[in-house]
PDB file of C-alpha atoms in Angstrom:
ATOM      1  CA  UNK A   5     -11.308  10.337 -20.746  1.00  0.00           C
ATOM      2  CA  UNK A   6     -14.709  12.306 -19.169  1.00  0.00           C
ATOM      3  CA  UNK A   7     -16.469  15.002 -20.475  1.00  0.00           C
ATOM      4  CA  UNK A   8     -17.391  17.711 -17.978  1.00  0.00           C
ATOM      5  CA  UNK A   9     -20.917  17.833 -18.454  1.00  0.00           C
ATOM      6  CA  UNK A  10     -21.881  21.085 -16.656  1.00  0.00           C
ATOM      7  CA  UNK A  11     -25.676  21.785 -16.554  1.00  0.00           C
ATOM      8  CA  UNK A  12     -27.169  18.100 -16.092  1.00  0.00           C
ATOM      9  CA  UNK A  13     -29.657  17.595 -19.255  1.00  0.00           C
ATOM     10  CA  UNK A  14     -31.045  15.536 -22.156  1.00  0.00           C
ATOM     11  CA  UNK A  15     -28.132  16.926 -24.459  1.00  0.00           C
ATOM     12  CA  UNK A  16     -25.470  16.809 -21.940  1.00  0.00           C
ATOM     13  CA  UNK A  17     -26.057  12.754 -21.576  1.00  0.00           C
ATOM     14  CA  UNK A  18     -26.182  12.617 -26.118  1.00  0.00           C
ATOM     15  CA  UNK A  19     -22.634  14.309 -25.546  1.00  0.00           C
ATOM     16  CA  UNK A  20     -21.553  11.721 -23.025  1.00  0.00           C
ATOM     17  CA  UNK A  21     -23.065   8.877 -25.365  1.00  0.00           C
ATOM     18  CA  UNK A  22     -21.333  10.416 -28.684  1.00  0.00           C
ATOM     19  CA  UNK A  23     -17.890  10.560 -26.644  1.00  0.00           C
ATOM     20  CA  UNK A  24     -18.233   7.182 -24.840  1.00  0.00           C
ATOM     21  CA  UNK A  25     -20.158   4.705 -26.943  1.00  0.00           C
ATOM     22  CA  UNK A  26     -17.329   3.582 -28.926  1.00  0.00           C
ATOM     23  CA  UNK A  27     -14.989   3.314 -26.305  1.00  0.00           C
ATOM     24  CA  UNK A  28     -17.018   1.615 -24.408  1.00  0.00           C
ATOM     25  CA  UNK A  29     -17.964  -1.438 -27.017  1.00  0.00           C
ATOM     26  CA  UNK A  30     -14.124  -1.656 -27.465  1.00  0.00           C
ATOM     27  CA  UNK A  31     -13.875  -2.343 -24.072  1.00  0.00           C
ATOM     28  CA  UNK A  32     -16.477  -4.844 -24.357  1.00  0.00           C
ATOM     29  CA  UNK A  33     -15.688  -6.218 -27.335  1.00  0.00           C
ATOM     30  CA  UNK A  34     -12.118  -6.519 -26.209  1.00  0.00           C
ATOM     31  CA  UNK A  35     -13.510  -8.379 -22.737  1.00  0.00           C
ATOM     32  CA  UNK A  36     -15.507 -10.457 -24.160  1.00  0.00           C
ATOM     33  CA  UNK A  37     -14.155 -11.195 -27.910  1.00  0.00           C
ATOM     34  CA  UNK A  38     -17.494 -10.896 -28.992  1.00  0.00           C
ATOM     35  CA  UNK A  39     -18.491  -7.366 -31.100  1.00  0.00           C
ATOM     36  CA  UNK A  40     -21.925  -7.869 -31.061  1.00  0.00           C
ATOM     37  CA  UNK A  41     -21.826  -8.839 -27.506  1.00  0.00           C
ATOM     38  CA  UNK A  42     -19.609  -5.700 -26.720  1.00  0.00           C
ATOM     39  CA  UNK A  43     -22.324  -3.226 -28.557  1.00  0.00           C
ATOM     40  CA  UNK A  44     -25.079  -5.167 -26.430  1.00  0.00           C
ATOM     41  CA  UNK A  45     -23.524  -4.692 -23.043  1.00  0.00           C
ATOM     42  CA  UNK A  46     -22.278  -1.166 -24.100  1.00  0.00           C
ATOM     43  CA  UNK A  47     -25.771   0.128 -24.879  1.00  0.00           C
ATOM     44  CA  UNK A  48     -26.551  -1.675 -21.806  1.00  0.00           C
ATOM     45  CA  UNK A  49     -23.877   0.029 -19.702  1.00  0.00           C
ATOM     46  CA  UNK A  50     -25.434   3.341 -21.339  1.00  0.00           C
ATOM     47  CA  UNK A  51     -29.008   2.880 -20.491  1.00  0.00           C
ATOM     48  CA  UNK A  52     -27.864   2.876 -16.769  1.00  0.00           C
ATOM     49  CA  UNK A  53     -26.160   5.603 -17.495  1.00  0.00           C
ATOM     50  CA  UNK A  54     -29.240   7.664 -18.793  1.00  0.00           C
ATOM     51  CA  UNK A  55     -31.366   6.153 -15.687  1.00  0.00           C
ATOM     52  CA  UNK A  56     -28.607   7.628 -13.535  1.00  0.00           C
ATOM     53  CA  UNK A  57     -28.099  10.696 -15.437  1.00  0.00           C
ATOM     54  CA  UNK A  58     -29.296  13.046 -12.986  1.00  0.00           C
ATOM     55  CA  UNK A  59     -27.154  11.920 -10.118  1.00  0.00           C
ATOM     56  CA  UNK A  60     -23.619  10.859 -12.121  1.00  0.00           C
ATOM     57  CA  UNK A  61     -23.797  13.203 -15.091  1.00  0.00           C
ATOM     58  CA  UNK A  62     -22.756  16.215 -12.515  1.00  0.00           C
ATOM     59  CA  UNK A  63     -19.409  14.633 -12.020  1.00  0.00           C
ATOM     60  CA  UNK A  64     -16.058  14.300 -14.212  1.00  0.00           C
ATOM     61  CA  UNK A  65     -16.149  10.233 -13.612  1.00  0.00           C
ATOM     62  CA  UNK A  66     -19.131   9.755 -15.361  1.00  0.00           C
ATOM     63  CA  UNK A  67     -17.114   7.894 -17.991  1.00  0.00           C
ATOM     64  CA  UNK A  68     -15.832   5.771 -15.148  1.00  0.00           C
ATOM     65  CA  UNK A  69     -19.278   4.963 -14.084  1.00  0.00           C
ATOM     66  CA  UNK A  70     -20.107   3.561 -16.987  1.00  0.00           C
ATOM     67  CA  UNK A  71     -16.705   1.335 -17.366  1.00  0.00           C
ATOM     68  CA  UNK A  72     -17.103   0.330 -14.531  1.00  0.00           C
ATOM     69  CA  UNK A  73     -20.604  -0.764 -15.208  1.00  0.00           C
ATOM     70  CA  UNK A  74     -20.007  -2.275 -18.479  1.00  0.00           C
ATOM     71  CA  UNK A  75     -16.929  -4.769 -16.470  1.00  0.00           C
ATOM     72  CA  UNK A  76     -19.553  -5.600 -14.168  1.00  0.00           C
ATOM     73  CA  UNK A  77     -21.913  -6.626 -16.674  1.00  0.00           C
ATOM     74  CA  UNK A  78     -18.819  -8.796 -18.526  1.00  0.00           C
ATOM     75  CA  UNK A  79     -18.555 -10.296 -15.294  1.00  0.00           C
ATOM     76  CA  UNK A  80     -21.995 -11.200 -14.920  1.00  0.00           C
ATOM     77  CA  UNK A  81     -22.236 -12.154 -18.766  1.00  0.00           C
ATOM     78  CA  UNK A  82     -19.240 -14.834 -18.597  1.00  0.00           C
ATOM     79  CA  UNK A  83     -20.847 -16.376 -15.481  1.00  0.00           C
ATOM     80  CA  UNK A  84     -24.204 -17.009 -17.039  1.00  0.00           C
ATOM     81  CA  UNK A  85     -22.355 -17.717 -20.018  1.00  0.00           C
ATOM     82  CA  UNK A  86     -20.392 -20.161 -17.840  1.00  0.00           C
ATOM     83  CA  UNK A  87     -23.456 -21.689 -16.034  1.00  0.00           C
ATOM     84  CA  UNK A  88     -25.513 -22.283 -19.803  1.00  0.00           C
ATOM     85  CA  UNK A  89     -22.327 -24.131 -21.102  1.00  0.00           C
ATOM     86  CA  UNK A  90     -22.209 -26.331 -18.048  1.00  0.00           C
ATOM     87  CA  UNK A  91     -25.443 -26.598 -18.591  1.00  0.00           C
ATOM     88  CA  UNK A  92     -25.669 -27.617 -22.428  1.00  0.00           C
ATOM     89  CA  UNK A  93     -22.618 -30.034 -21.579  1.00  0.00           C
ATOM     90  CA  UNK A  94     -24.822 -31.967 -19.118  1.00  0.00           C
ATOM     91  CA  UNK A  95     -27.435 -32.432 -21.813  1.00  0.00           C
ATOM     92  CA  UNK A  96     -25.295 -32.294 -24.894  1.00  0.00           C
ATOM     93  CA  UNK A  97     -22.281 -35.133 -24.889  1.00  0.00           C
ATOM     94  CA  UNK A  98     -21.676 -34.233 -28.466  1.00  0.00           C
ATOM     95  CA  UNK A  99     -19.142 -31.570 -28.350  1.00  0.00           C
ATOM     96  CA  UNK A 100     -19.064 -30.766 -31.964  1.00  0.00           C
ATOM     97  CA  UNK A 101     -22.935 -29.579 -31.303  1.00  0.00           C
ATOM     98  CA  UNK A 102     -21.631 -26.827 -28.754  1.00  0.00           C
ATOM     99  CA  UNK A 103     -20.965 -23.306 -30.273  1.00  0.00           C
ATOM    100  CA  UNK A 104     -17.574 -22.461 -30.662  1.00  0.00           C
ATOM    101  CA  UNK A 105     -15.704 -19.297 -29.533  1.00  0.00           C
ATOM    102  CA  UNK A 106     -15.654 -16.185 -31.564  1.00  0.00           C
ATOM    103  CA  UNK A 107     -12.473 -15.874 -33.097  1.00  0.00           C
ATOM    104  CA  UNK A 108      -9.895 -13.993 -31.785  1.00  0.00           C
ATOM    105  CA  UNK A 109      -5.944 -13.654 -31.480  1.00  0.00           C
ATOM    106  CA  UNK A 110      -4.101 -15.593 -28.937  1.00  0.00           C
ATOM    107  CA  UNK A 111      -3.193 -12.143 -26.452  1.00  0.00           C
ATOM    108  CA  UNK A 112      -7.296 -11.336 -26.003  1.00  0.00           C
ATOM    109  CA  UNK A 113      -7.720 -15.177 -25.849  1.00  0.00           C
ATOM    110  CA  UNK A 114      -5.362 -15.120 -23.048  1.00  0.00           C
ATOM    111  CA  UNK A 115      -7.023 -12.219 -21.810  1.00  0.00           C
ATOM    112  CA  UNK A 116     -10.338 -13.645 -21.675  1.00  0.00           C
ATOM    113  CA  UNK A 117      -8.872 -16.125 -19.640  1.00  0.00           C
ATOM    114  CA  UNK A 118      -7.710 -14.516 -16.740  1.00  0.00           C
ATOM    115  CA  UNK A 119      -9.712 -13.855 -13.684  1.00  0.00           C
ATOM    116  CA  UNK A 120     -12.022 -10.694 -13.656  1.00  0.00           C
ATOM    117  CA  UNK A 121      -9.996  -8.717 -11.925  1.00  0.00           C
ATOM    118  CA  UNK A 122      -6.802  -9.157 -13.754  1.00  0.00           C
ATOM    119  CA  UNK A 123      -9.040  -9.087 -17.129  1.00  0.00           C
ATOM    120  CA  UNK A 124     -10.268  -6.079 -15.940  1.00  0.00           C
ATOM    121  CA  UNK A 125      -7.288  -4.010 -15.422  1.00  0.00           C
ATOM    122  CA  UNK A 126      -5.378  -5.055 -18.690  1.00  0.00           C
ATOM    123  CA  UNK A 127      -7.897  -4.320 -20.393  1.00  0.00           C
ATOM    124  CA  UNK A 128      -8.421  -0.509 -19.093  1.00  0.00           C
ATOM    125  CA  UNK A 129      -4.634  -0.060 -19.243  1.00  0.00           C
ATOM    126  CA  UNK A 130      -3.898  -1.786 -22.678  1.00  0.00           C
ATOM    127  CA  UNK A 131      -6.801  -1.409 -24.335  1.00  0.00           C
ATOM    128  CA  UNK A 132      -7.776   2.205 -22.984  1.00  0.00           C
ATOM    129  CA  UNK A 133      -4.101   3.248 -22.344  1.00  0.00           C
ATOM    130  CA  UNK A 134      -5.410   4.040 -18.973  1.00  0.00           C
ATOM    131  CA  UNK A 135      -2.592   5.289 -16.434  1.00  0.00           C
ATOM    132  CA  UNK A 136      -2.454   3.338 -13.199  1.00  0.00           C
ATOM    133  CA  UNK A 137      -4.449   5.809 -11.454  1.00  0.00           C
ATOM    134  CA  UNK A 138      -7.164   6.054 -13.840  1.00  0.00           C
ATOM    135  CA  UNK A 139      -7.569   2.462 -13.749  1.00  0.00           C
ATOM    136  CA  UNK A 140      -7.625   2.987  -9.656  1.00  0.00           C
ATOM    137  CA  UNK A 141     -10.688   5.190  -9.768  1.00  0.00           C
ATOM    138  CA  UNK A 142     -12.726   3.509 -12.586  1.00  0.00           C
ATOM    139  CA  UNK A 143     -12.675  -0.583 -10.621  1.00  0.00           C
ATOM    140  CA  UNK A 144     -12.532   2.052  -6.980  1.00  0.00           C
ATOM    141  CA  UNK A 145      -9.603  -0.009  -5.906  1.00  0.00           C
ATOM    142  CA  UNK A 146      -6.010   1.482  -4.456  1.00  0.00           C
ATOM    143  CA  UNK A 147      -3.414   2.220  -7.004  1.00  0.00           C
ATOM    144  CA  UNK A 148      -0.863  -0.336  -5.197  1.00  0.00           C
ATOM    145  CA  UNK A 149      -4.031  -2.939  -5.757  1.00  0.00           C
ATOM    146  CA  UNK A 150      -4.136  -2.311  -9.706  1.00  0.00           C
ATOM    147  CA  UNK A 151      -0.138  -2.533  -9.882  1.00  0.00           C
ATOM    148  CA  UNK A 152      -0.065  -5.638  -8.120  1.00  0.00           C
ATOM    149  CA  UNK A 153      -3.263  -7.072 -10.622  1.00  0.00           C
ATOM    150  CA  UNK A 154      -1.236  -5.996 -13.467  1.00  0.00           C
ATOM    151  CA  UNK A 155       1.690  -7.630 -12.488  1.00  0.00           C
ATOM    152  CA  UNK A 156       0.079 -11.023 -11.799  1.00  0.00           C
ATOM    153  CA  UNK A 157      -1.614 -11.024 -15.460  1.00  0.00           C
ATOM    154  CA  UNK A 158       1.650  -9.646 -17.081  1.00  0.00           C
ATOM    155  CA  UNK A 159       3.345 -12.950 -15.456  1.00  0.00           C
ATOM    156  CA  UNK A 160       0.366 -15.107 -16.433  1.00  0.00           C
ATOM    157  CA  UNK A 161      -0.101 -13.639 -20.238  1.00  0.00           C
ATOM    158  CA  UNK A 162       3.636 -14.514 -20.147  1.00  0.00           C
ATOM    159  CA  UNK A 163       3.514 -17.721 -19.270  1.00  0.00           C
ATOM    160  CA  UNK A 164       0.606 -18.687 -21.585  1.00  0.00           C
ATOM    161  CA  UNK A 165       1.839 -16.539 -24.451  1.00  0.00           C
ATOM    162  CA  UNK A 166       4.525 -18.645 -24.343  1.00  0.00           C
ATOM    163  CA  UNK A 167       3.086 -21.469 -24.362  1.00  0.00           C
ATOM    164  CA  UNK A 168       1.221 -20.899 -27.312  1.00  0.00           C
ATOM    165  CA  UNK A 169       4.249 -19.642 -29.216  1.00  0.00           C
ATOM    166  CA  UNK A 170       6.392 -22.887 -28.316  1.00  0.00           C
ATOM    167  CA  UNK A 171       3.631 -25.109 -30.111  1.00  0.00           C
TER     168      UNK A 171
END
């Protein structure tokens, strides 16, 4: 998953970028259901990275850094997102005037919808194919912590999977 950069420098962080970039708008994309928005906060996630090249690119979990970055910045995304819908809805009663949701199939959907946490860890194990313990270093929570998270969104991807397929 992380490169071991060696000798901190200018090419070592283009050899992080080349290896992470498109891993990290999957991840993103995949969060959000949005591409475009995945690129942005990618690039995003990556400019923090160079910023903080000096004092992460020494270390193996730079690519965790960065994830873990980039799910912060979903997080913080969907709740401005959140607050300008609520927002528009106040001043907007027309609802056929409010954008609609990019496209996507009903498991990411479902994703989408669960809470940040649970979003976050399918999404590194699924998506990523991220071991348990992987998953444990990149959100710095215990192993027991991302089993349990993984368990509650299994249950609730169940239950609204099959919802969907019973209609």
């Amino acid at each position: 998953m992380c490169v071991n950069v060696g000798e901190v420098t200018e090419q070592s962080f283009e050899a992080f970028f080349r290896q992470e970039h498109r891993k990290l708008v999957a991840l993103g994309a995949a969060m959000t259901g949005s591409v475009e928005l995945g690129k942005d906060l990618a690039q995003d996630a990556l400019g923090k990275a160079f910023q903080q090249w000096p004092k992460i690119g020494r270390y193996d979990s730079a690519g965790a850094w960065a994830r873990r970055v980039l799910i912060n910045l979903v997080i913080d995304s969907n709740r401005r997102r959140g607050s300008e819908r609520s927002a528009l809805q106040r001043v907007v009663t027309d609802d056929a005037l409010l954008p609609a949701d990019a496209p996507s199939d009903d498991f990411w959907r479902a994703v989408r919808a669960l809470p940040d946490r649970q979003r976050a860890v399918v999404t590194l194990h699924y998506l990523e194919d991220m071991a348990v313990a992987d998953v444990a270093r990149v959100l710095d929570i215990a192993e027991g912590t991302v089993k349990a998270t993984l368990s509650k969104a299994r249950a609730t991807l169940s239950r609204t999977l099959a919802g969907v397929d019973a209609s």
